[in-house]
Coordinates of C-alpha atoms (C1' of nucleotides) and ligand atoms in Angstrom, one line a residue:
Chain A
M652 CA 198.3 140.8 110.4
N653 CA 201.0 138.4 111.5
S654 CA 203.6 137.0 109.2
F655 CA 204.0 133.3 108.4
T656 CA 206.9 133.2 110.7
E657 CA 205.1 134.8 113.6
E658 CA 202.3 132.4 113.1
N659 CA 204.7 129.5 113.3
Y660 CA 206.1 130.7 116.5
L661 CA 202.7 131.2 118.0
K662 CA 201.7 127.7 116.9
A663 CA 204.9 126.2 118.4
I664 CA 204.2 127.9 121.7
F665 CA 200.6 126.7 121.6
H666 CA 201.6 123.1 121.1
L667 CA 204.4 123.2 123.7
S668 CA 202.3 124.8 126.4
A669 CA 199.5 122.2 125.8
E670 CA 202.1 119.5 126.3
D671 CA 204.4 120.8 128.9
G672 CA 202.3 123.0 131.1
I673 CA 202.3 126.7 130.8
V674 CA 205.6 128.5 130.5
V675 CA 207.5 127.6 127.3
S676 CA 211.3 127.9 127.2
T677 CA 213.4 129.5 124.5
N678 CA 215.2 126.3 123.8
K679 CA 212.1 124.2 123.5
I680 CA 210.8 126.6 120.9
S681 CA 214.1 126.7 119.0
E682 CA 214.0 122.9 118.8
T683 CA 210.5 122.6 117.5
I684 CA 210.9 125.4 115.0
N685 CA 214.4 124.5 114.0
T686 CA 216.1 127.8 114.6
T687 CA 218.7 129.0 117.1
A688 CA 217.9 130.2 120.5
A689 CA 219.1 133.6 119.6
S690 CA 216.6 133.9 116.8
V691 CA 213.8 132.8 119.2
T692 CA 214.8 135.5 121.7
D693 CA 214.4 138.1 119.0
M694 CA 211.0 136.8 118.0
L695 CA 209.8 136.5 121.6
K696 CA 210.5 140.2 122.1
K697 CA 208.6 141.0 119.0
L698 CA 205.6 138.9 119.9
A699 CA 205.6 140.4 123.4
E700 CA 205.6 143.8 121.8
K701 CA 202.5 142.8 119.9
K702 CA 200.9 141.5 123.1
L703 CA 200.6 138.0 121.6
I704 CA 202.6 136.5 124.4
S705 CA 203.8 137.5 127.8
Y706 CA 207.5 137.1 128.1
I707 CA 209.9 137.4 131.0
K708 CA 213.6 137.4 130.2
Y709 CA 215.3 134.2 131.1
Q710 CA 212.0 132.7 132.2
G711 CA 210.0 131.9 129.1
A712 CA 206.8 132.7 127.3
T713 CA 203.1 132.1 127.6
L714 CA 200.4 133.0 125.1
T715 CA 198.1 135.8 125.9
Q716 CA 194.4 135.6 125.3
S717 CA 194.8 137.0 121.9
G718 CA 197.9 135.0 121.1
R719 CA 196.1 131.8 122.0
Q720 CA 193.2 132.8 119.7
V721 CA 195.5 133.4 116.8
A722 CA 197.3 130.1 117.4
A723 CA 194.1 128.1 117.7
A724 CA 192.9 129.6 114.5
I725 CA 196.0 128.3 112.7
V726 CA 195.6 124.9 114.3
R727 CA 191.9 124.9 113.2
K728 CA 192.9 125.6 109.6
H729 CA 195.7 123.0 109.7
R730 CA 193.3 120.3 110.8
L731 CA 190.4 121.2 108.6
W732 CA 192.8 121.2 105.6
E733 CA 194.0 117.8 106.7
V734 CA 190.4 116.5 106.7
F735 CA 189.9 118.0 103.2
L736 CA 193.1 116.3 101.9
V737 CA 192.1 112.9 103.3
D738 CA 188.3 112.9 102.9
K739 CA 188.0 114.7 99.6
L740 CA 191.3 114.3 97.8
G741 CA 192.0 110.7 98.9
F742 CA 195.4 111.3 100.5
K743 CA 196.6 108.9 103.2
W744 CA 196.8 110.1 106.8
D745 CA 200.6 110.0 106.7
E746 CA 200.8 112.3 103.6
V747 CA 198.9 115.4 104.6
H748 CA 200.9 117.1 107.4
E749 CA 203.4 118.9 105.2
I750 CA 200.8 120.2 102.8
A751 CA 198.7 121.4 105.7
E752 CA 201.7 123.2 107.1
E753 CA 201.4 125.5 104.1
L754 CA 197.7 125.7 103.8
E755 CA 197.3 126.7 107.5
H756 CA 198.6 130.1 106.6
I757 CA 196.0 131.0 104.0
N758 CA 194.2 134.0 105.3
S759 CA 190.4 134.0 104.9
E760 CA 187.8 133.5 107.5
E761 CA 185.1 133.0 104.9
L762 CA 187.2 130.3 103.2
I763 CA 187.7 128.3 106.3
N764 CA 184.2 128.5 107.5
R765 CA 182.9 127.4 104.1
L766 CA 185.5 124.6 104.1
D767 CA 184.3 123.6 107.5
H768 CA 180.7 123.2 106.2
F769 CA 181.8 121.5 103.0
L770 CA 183.6 118.9 105.2
G771 CA 180.5 118.4 107.3
L772 CA 181.7 120.3 110.4
P773 CA 184.2 117.6 111.4
S774 CA 185.2 117.5 115.1
N775 CA 188.5 115.6 114.6
D776 CA 191.3 115.6 112.0
P777 CA 192.6 112.4 110.3
H778 CA 194.9 111.8 113.3
G779 CA 192.2 112.1 115.8
D780 CA 193.2 115.6 116.9
P781 CA 190.3 117.8 117.9
I782 CA 189.5 120.7 115.6
P783 CA 189.1 124.1 117.4
D784 CA 185.8 125.9 116.7
S785 CA 185.8 129.3 115.1
Q786 CA 186.1 130.9 118.6
G787 CA 189.2 128.8 119.3
N788 CA 187.7 126.5 121.8
I789 CA 188.9 122.9 121.8
N790 CA 186.8 120.1 123.0
Q791 CA 189.4 117.5 123.9
K792 CA 188.3 114.1 125.2
K793 CA 190.5 112.5 127.9
L794 CA 192.7 110.0 126.1
L795 CA 195.0 107.4 127.6
K796 CA 198.3 106.0 126.3
V797 CA 198.2 102.3 125.5
S798 CA 201.3 102.0 127.6
K799 CA 199.3 102.9 130.6
L800 CA 196.8 100.1 130.2
I801 CA 196.9 96.8 132.0
P802 CA 195.9 93.4 130.7
G803 CA 192.2 93.0 130.3
Q804 CA 191.5 96.7 129.6
Q805 CA 189.8 97.7 126.4
G806 CA 189.8 100.9 124.4
S807 CA 189.3 102.3 120.9
I808 CA 192.1 104.2 119.2
S809 CA 191.3 107.9 119.2
G810 CA 194.6 109.6 118.5
V811 CA 198.3 109.4 118.2
S812 CA 200.9 111.6 119.8
E813 CA 203.5 111.0 117.1
H814 CA 202.8 112.3 113.6
S815 CA 205.7 111.1 111.5
S816 CA 205.1 109.4 108.3
V817 CA 207.0 106.2 109.2
F818 CA 205.0 105.8 112.4
L819 CA 201.7 106.4 110.8
Q820 CA 202.5 104.0 108.0
F821 CA 203.5 101.4 110.5
L822 CA 200.2 101.8 112.3
E823 CA 198.3 101.6 109.1
K824 CA 200.1 98.4 108.0
S825 CA 199.5 96.8 111.4
G826 CA 195.8 97.6 111.4
L827 CA 196.1 100.1 114.2
T828 CA 193.9 102.7 112.6
L829 CA 191.6 105.3 114.2
G830 CA 188.6 103.7 115.7
A831 CA 190.1 100.2 116.0
N832 CA 189.1 98.4 119.2
L833 CA 192.0 97.2 121.4
T834 CA 192.1 94.6 124.1
I835 CA 195.2 94.4 126.2
K836 CA 196.4 90.8 126.4
D837 CA 199.8 91.0 128.0
V838 CA 202.4 93.5 129.1
M839 CA 206.0 92.2 129.2
P840 CA 207.7 93.2 132.4
F841 CA 211.1 93.2 130.9
D842 CA 210.8 95.9 128.2
G843 CA 207.1 97.0 128.5
S844 CA 206.1 95.6 125.1
V845 CA 202.4 95.1 124.8
T846 CA 200.5 92.3 123.3
L847 CA 197.0 93.2 122.2
L848 CA 194.0 92.1 120.2
I849 CA 192.7 94.3 117.4
N850 CA 189.0 94.3 116.9
D851 CA 188.8 90.9 118.5
L852 CA 190.5 89.5 115.5
K853 CA 194.2 89.9 115.2
E854 CA 196.8 89.6 117.9
I855 CA 199.9 91.8 117.7
T856 CA 202.8 92.8 119.9
I857 CA 204.1 96.3 119.9
S858 CA 207.0 98.0 121.7
R859 CA 206.5 100.2 124.7
E860 CA 207.7 103.1 122.5
V861 CA 204.9 102.5 120.1
A862 CA 202.4 101.9 122.9
K863 CA 203.2 105.3 124.3
N864 CA 202.2 107.0 121.1
I865 CA 198.8 105.4 120.6
L866 CA 196.0 107.1 122.5
V867 CA 192.7 105.3 123.3
M868 CA 189.4 106.2 124.8
I869 CA 188.2 103.8 127.4
Chain B
M331 CA 212.7 126.4 94.7
N332 CA 211.5 129.9 94.0
S333 CA 210.2 132.3 96.7
F334 CA 206.6 133.7 96.7
T335 CA 208.0 136.9 95.5
E336 CA 209.9 135.4 92.6
E337 CA 206.8 133.5 91.6
N338 CA 204.8 136.7 91.6
Y339 CA 207.3 138.4 89.3
L340 CA 207.3 135.4 86.9
K341 CA 203.5 135.4 86.9
A342 CA 203.4 139.1 86.1
I343 CA 205.8 138.7 83.2
F344 CA 203.8 135.8 82.0
H345 CA 200.5 137.8 81.9
L346 CA 202.1 140.9 80.5
S347 CA 203.8 139.1 77.7
A348 CA 200.6 137.3 76.8
E349 CA 198.9 140.6 76.5
D350 CA 201.5 142.9 75.1
G351 CA 203.6 140.7 72.8
I352 CA 207.0 139.4 74.0
V353 CA 209.4 141.8 75.8
V354 CA 208.1 143.2 79.1
S355 CA 209.3 146.5 80.4
T356 CA 210.4 147.2 83.9
N357 CA 207.8 149.8 84.4
K358 CA 204.9 147.6 83.3
I359 CA 206.0 145.0 85.9
S360 CA 206.3 147.6 88.6
E361 CA 202.8 148.7 87.9
T362 CA 201.2 145.3 87.9
I363 CA 203.1 144.1 91.0
N364 CA 202.9 147.4 92.9
T365 CA 206.5 148.0 93.5
T366 CA 209.0 150.6 92.4
A367 CA 211.0 150.2 89.1
A368 CA 214.2 150.0 91.2
S369 CA 212.9 146.9 93.0
V370 CA 211.9 145.4 89.7
T371 CA 215.4 145.9 88.3
D372 CA 216.9 144.1 91.2
M373 CA 214.6 141.2 90.8
L374 CA 215.1 141.0 87.0
K375 CA 218.8 140.5 87.6
K376 CA 218.1 137.8 90.0
L377 CA 215.7 135.9 87.8
A378 CA 218.1 136.2 84.9
E379 CA 220.8 134.8 87.1
K380 CA 218.5 131.8 87.7
K381 CA 217.8 131.5 84.0
L382 CA 214.1 132.0 84.4
I383 CA 214.1 135.1 82.2
S384 CA 216.3 136.6 79.6
Y385 CA 217.0 140.2 80.4
I386 CA 218.8 143.0 78.6
K387 CA 219.5 146.2 80.5
Y388 CA 217.2 149.0 79.5
Q389 CA 215.4 146.7 77.1
G390 CA 213.2 144.5 79.2
A391 CA 212.6 140.8 80.0
T392 CA 211.1 137.7 78.4
L393 CA 210.5 134.3 80.1
T394 CA 212.8 131.5 79.2
Q395 CA 211.4 128.0 78.5
S396 CA 211.8 127.1 82.2
G397 CA 210.5 130.5 83.4
R398 CA 207.4 130.1 81.3
Q399 CA 206.8 126.6 82.7
V400 CA 207.1 127.9 86.3
A401 CA 204.7 130.7 85.5
A402 CA 202.2 128.5 83.8
A403 CA 202.2 126.1 86.8
I404 CA 201.3 129.0 89.1
V405 CA 198.5 130.1 86.8
R406 CA 197.3 126.5 86.6
K407 CA 197.1 126.4 90.4
H408 CA 195.4 129.8 90.6
R409 CA 192.7 128.8 88.2
L410 CA 192.1 125.3 89.6
W411 CA 191.7 126.8 93.1
E412 CA 189.3 129.4 91.7
V413 CA 187.2 126.5 90.3
F414 CA 187.3 124.8 93.7
L415 CA 186.2 127.9 95.5
V416 CA 183.3 128.5 93.2
D417 CA 182.2 124.9 92.4
K418 CA 182.8 123.3 95.7
L419 CA 182.6 126.0 98.3
G420 CA 179.9 128.1 96.7
F421 CA 181.8 131.4 96.4
K422 CA 180.7 133.9 93.7
W423 CA 183.1 134.5 90.8
D424 CA 183.9 138.0 92.0
E425 CA 185.0 136.7 95.4
V426 CA 187.7 134.2 94.6
H427 CA 190.6 136.0 93.0
E428 CA 192.3 137.3 96.2
I429 CA 192.1 133.9 97.9
A430 CA 193.5 132.2 94.8
E431 CA 196.4 134.7 94.9
E432 CA 197.4 133.0 98.1
L433 CA 196.6 129.4 97.3
E434 CA 198.5 129.5 94.0
H435 CA 201.8 129.4 96.0
I436 CA 201.0 126.1 97.8
N437 CA 203.7 123.8 96.7
S438 CA 202.6 120.2 95.9
E439 CA 202.4 118.5 92.5
E440 CA 200.4 115.7 94.0
L441 CA 197.9 118.1 95.6
I442 CA 197.2 120.0 92.5
N443 CA 196.8 116.9 90.3
R444 CA 194.4 115.4 92.8
L445 CA 192.6 118.7 93.0
D446 CA 192.3 118.7 89.2
H447 CA 190.7 115.3 89.2
F448 CA 188.5 116.1 92.1
L449 CA 187.2 119.1 90.1
G450 CA 186.6 116.9 87.0
L451 CA 189.5 118.1 85.0
P452 CA 188.0 121.5 84.2
S453 CA 189.3 123.3 81.1
N454 CA 188.4 126.9 82.2
D455 CA 188.2 128.8 85.4
P456 CA 185.1 130.7 86.7
H457 CA 186.1 133.7 84.6
G458 CA 186.4 131.7 81.4
D459 CA 190.2 131.7 81.5
P460 CA 191.8 128.5 80.2
I461 CA 193.6 126.2 82.7
P462 CA 197.1 125.2 81.6
D463 CA 197.7 121.4 81.7
S464 CA 200.3 119.9 83.9
Q465 CA 202.9 120.5 81.2
G466 CA 202.0 124.2 81.1
N467 CA 200.3 124.1 77.7
I468 CA 197.3 126.4 77.3
N469 CA 194.5 125.7 74.9
Q470 CA 193.1 129.2 74.3
K471 CA 190.2 129.6 72.0
K472 CA 190.1 132.8 69.9
L473 CA 187.8 135.2 71.7
L474 CA 186.5 138.6 70.5
K475 CA 185.8 141.7 72.4
V476 CA 182.1 142.7 72.3
S477 CA 183.3 146.2 71.3
K478 CA 184.5 144.7 68.0
L479 CA 181.2 143.3 66.9
I480 CA 178.7 144.9 64.6
P481 CA 174.9 144.9 64.7
G482 CA 173.4 141.5 63.8
Q483 CA 176.4 139.5 65.0
Q484 CA 175.9 136.9 67.7
G485 CA 178.3 135.3 70.3
S486 CA 178.4 133.6 73.6
I487 CA 180.2 135.1 76.6
S488 CA 183.4 133.1 77.1
G489 CA 185.6 135.3 79.1
V490 CA 186.3 138.7 80.6
S491 CA 189.5 140.7 80.4
E492 CA 188.8 142.7 83.6
H493 CA 188.6 140.7 86.9
S494 CA 187.8 143.4 89.4
S495 CA 185.0 142.6 91.9
V496 CA 182.9 145.6 90.9
F497 CA 183.0 144.8 87.2
L498 CA 182.2 141.1 87.8
Q499 CA 179.3 142.0 90.1
F500 CA 178.0 144.4 87.6
L501 CA 178.0 141.7 84.9
E502 CA 176.3 139.3 87.3
K503 CA 173.6 141.8 88.0
S504 CA 173.0 142.5 84.4
G505 CA 172.8 138.9 83.4
L506 CA 176.0 139.0 81.5
T507 CA 177.4 135.7 82.9
L508 CA 179.6 133.1 81.3
G509 CA 177.7 131.2 78.6
A510 CA 175.1 133.9 77.9
N511 CA 174.2 134.4 74.3
L512 CA 174.5 137.9 72.9
T513 CA 173.0 139.5 69.8
I514 CA 174.2 142.9 68.9
K515 CA 171.3 145.3 68.2
D516 CA 173.0 148.6 67.9
V517 CA 176.2 150.4 68.3
M518 CA 176.0 154.1 69.1
P519 CA 178.4 156.1 66.8
F520 CA 178.8 158.9 69.4
D521 CA 180.4 157.0 72.3
G522 CA 180.5 153.4 71.1
S523 CA 178.0 152.1 73.6
V524 CA 176.4 148.9 72.6
T525 CA 172.8 147.7 72.8
L526 CA 172.4 144.0 72.8
L527 CA 170.0 141.2 73.5
I528 CA 170.8 138.6 76.2
N529 CA 169.6 135.1 75.5
D530 CA 167.0 136.5 73.2
L531 CA 165.2 137.8 76.2
K532 CA 166.5 141.0 77.8
E533 CA 167.8 144.1 76.0
I534 CA 170.5 146.1 77.7
T535 CA 172.8 148.9 76.8
I536 CA 176.5 148.9 77.9
S537 CA 179.3 151.4 77.6
R538 CA 182.1 150.9 75.1
E539 CA 184.4 150.4 78.2
V540 CA 182.3 147.5 79.4
A541 CA 182.0 146.1 75.9
K542 CA 185.8 146.0 75.6
N543 CA 186.1 143.8 78.6
I544 CA 183.6 141.1 77.6
L545 CA 184.9 138.4 75.4
V546 CA 182.7 136.2 73.2
M547 CA 183.1 133.2 71.0
I548 CA 181.4 133.5 67.7
Chain C
dT1030 C1' 227.6 128.6 149.5
dA1031 C1' 230.8 128.5 145.6
dC1032 C1' 231.8 126.8 141.2
dA1033 C1' 230.5 124.5 136.9
dA1034 C1' 227.2 123.5 133.5
dT1035 C1' 223.4 125.0 131.0
dT1036 C1' 220.3 128.2 129.3
dT1037 C1' 219.3 132.6 127.5
dT1038 C1' 220.4 137.0 125.9
dT1039 C1' 223.3 140.5 123.5
dA1040 C1' 226.3 142.1 119.9
dG1041 C1' 227.3 142.2 115.4
dG1042 C1' 226.5 140.4 110.7
dT1043 C1' 224.0 138.4 106.5
dT1044 C1' 220.3 137.9 103.0
dA1045 C1' 215.9 138.9 100.5
dG1046 C1' 213.1 142.3 99.3
dT1047 C1' 211.9 146.7 99.5
dC1048 C1' 212.4 152.0 99.2
dT1049 C1' 214.1 157.1 97.7
dA1050 C1' 217.1 160.0 95.3
dA1051 C1' 220.5 160.5 91.9
dA1052 C1' 222.7 159.0 87.7
dT1053 C1' 222.4 157.0 83.2
dT1054 C1' 220.4 155.5 78.9
dA1055 C1' 216.9 155.6 75.5
dA1056 C1' 213.0 157.9 73.1
dA1057 C1' 210.6 161.8 71.6
dT1058 C1' 210.5 166.5 70.0
dT1059 C1' 212.1 170.5 68.2
Chain D
dA1369 C1' 221.4 167.0 65.4
dA1370 C1' 220.5 169.0 69.8
dT1371 C1' 217.7 169.0 73.5
dT1372 C1' 214.1 167.7 76.5
dT1373 C1' 211.4 164.0 78.5
dA1374 C1' 210.7 159.5 80.0
dA1375 C1' 212.4 155.0 81.4
dT1376 C1' 215.7 152.5 83.7
dT1377 C1' 219.5 151.5 86.6
dT1378 C1' 222.7 152.4 90.4
dA1379 C1' 223.8 153.9 95.1
dG1380 C1' 222.7 153.8 99.6
dA1381 C1' 219.5 152.6 103.3
dC1382 C1' 215.8 150.0 105.8
dT1383 C1' 213.3 145.9 107.9
dA1384 C1' 212.4 141.0 108.9
dA1385 C1' 214.3 136.9 109.9
dC1386 C1' 218.0 134.5 110.4
dC1387 C1' 223.0 133.3 112.1
dT1388 C1' 227.6 132.8 115.2
dA1389 C1' 230.3 134.0 119.0
dA1390 C1' 230.6 136.1 123.3
dA1391 C1' 228.5 137.7 127.6
dA1392 C1' 225.2 137.2 131.3
dA1393 C1' 221.9 134.9 134.1
dT1394 C1' 220.1 130.8 135.9
dT1395 C1' 220.3 126.1 137.6
dG1396 C1' 222.6 122.1 139.4
dT1397 C1' 226.1 120.2 142.2
dA1398 C1' 229.9 119.6 145.3
Ligands
MN1291 MN1 199.4 117.9 110.9
MN1292 MN1 196.7 116.2 112.3
MN1293 MN1 192.1 135.2 89.5
MN1294 MN1 190.3 133.7 87.1

DNA sequence: TACAATTTTTAGGTTAGTCTAAATTAAATT
DNA sequence: AATTTAATTTAGACTAACCTAAAAATTGTA
C-alpha cells in the first residue's frame, strides 16, 4: 500500500499533468503540495522506485499506468465524498473540500463502491468535476471558460477551475451556481470584464479573472 | 492537534481502563496496540507531557479529564461511522470495524454532528455499544454476561464483548443478534455450556466461552 | 557561445514512531 | 529476607518525511 503522503504526491502529479500537459516539474509539485523542492526530489525517487511514476533527473515526472490508476482512485474517492457531504449531510459546496482531503485516503474498495451506489452513481461532484469510474476512466465533457465567449453566446455553468471557499461563496451569492444558464451581453475591451444574463433574469458584471474560472457547456 | 498514533494510544487506554479499572499498564497497551513495551513507554511520556494522561514510571497510566474527552470523541466517531456503514451502506455488523478504525480519525466537529443527525441521533452502534454524546458522556446500561445467568432467567441481547468477525458471523448464523430474547434452559455443570431458547422459538447450546461474550439486559 | 539566473539535486540534519537488547525496578516465590 | 521472575524503562538504531544550505545542471540572455 501507499502512504497518505505518497497518495498526495500522486494526486498532485495527476492534477498538474491534466492541466499543464504531461511532464510535471519538481517545483510545480512543491508549490501545490507545500513542501520544498528538495523534499519533492526525495519522493520522486521513491515513487519511481515503486514504478508509480517515470522520472528523469532534472526533467520531471509523469505517472505510469499504475500511478495514474492510483491517483484516479483517490480523486474518485475525493469527489464521491464531496457528493456525500453536500447531498446527504447538507454541507455547502464551499465547505467540503478540506474534509474530502481527509476522507479520500480511507482505504476500502467495498466502501467506496457502496457509497457510489448510495449516492446514485453520480457522474459529477458538487463543483462539476467528473467522477472517475472504478477503473479510473474519466468522462470529461469539453468545457469553455466564460472569458472565451463573445456577446450573444449562451452556455450553462458546468464547472469551476478555482475551488477556494471565497470564490465559491461569491458565485453562490451572485447566483452563478452549477446549471445556471448564461447569456453573454457585453465584454468590456478595457479590462475584459463580462456582463451577462443569468437564467434570462438577472444581469451581472464580473471581472475577467472571475470569468476565467467559470466553465460552461455550450 | 493529536496525531493518529496518539489518538490510538488514548483510545486504547480508554478501553482498557473501562474494562480493567483505572490504572493501565504498559504491557496491556502494547498488547492491544500491537507494539513493543519500549515504544509504549516513549509514547506515555509524550502523552503525559501533553497532559492527556497522568503517568507514573513503573506504575502505569490513567487518562486526565482532557485525555478522556479526546478518547471519547474518537470512540463517538468510530461508533457513529459504524452505524452509517450498517444502516446506510448495508454492511453487515461484522464488516465495519476495520473501516471505522480509519474513519474515526477524520477531523471535523461539523461533519460528525451532521452525521449524527443524518443517522437519527442513534444511542448505540451496531454491536450494542453506547455512543458517547458530543460532550463525551456515555450512557451505559448495566449489562450481564449470559454466562452469569441461571436456568429460567430471561434477557435480551444488548451487546457483545468480543468484536471479531468470526465471532459476530457465528452469532448471526445462530440467530443470536441484537435484540433477540433469550431464555436460559440449562447450564451444564461440566464445562459451563449453556442451552437457551431464542425468541421462544429455537433452542441452541453454546459454549461457556461464547456465553461470556454475549451481554443481555434483564 | 559565454555568463547569469533559475531549477533541481545532493549532503547533512531533525522529528515521530518504531524496534532490539540491556539495564533497572517491582512482584512473586522460596 | 533473599532470590528468582516478570514488567518496565533506557540506550542506541532505523525509516519516512521533512528541512536548509550548498553544489550541479539546465535554461535564458547578452
Ligand atoms: Mn475538492
Ligand atoms: Mn470538487
Ligand atoms: Mn468497532
Ligand atoms: Mn462497534
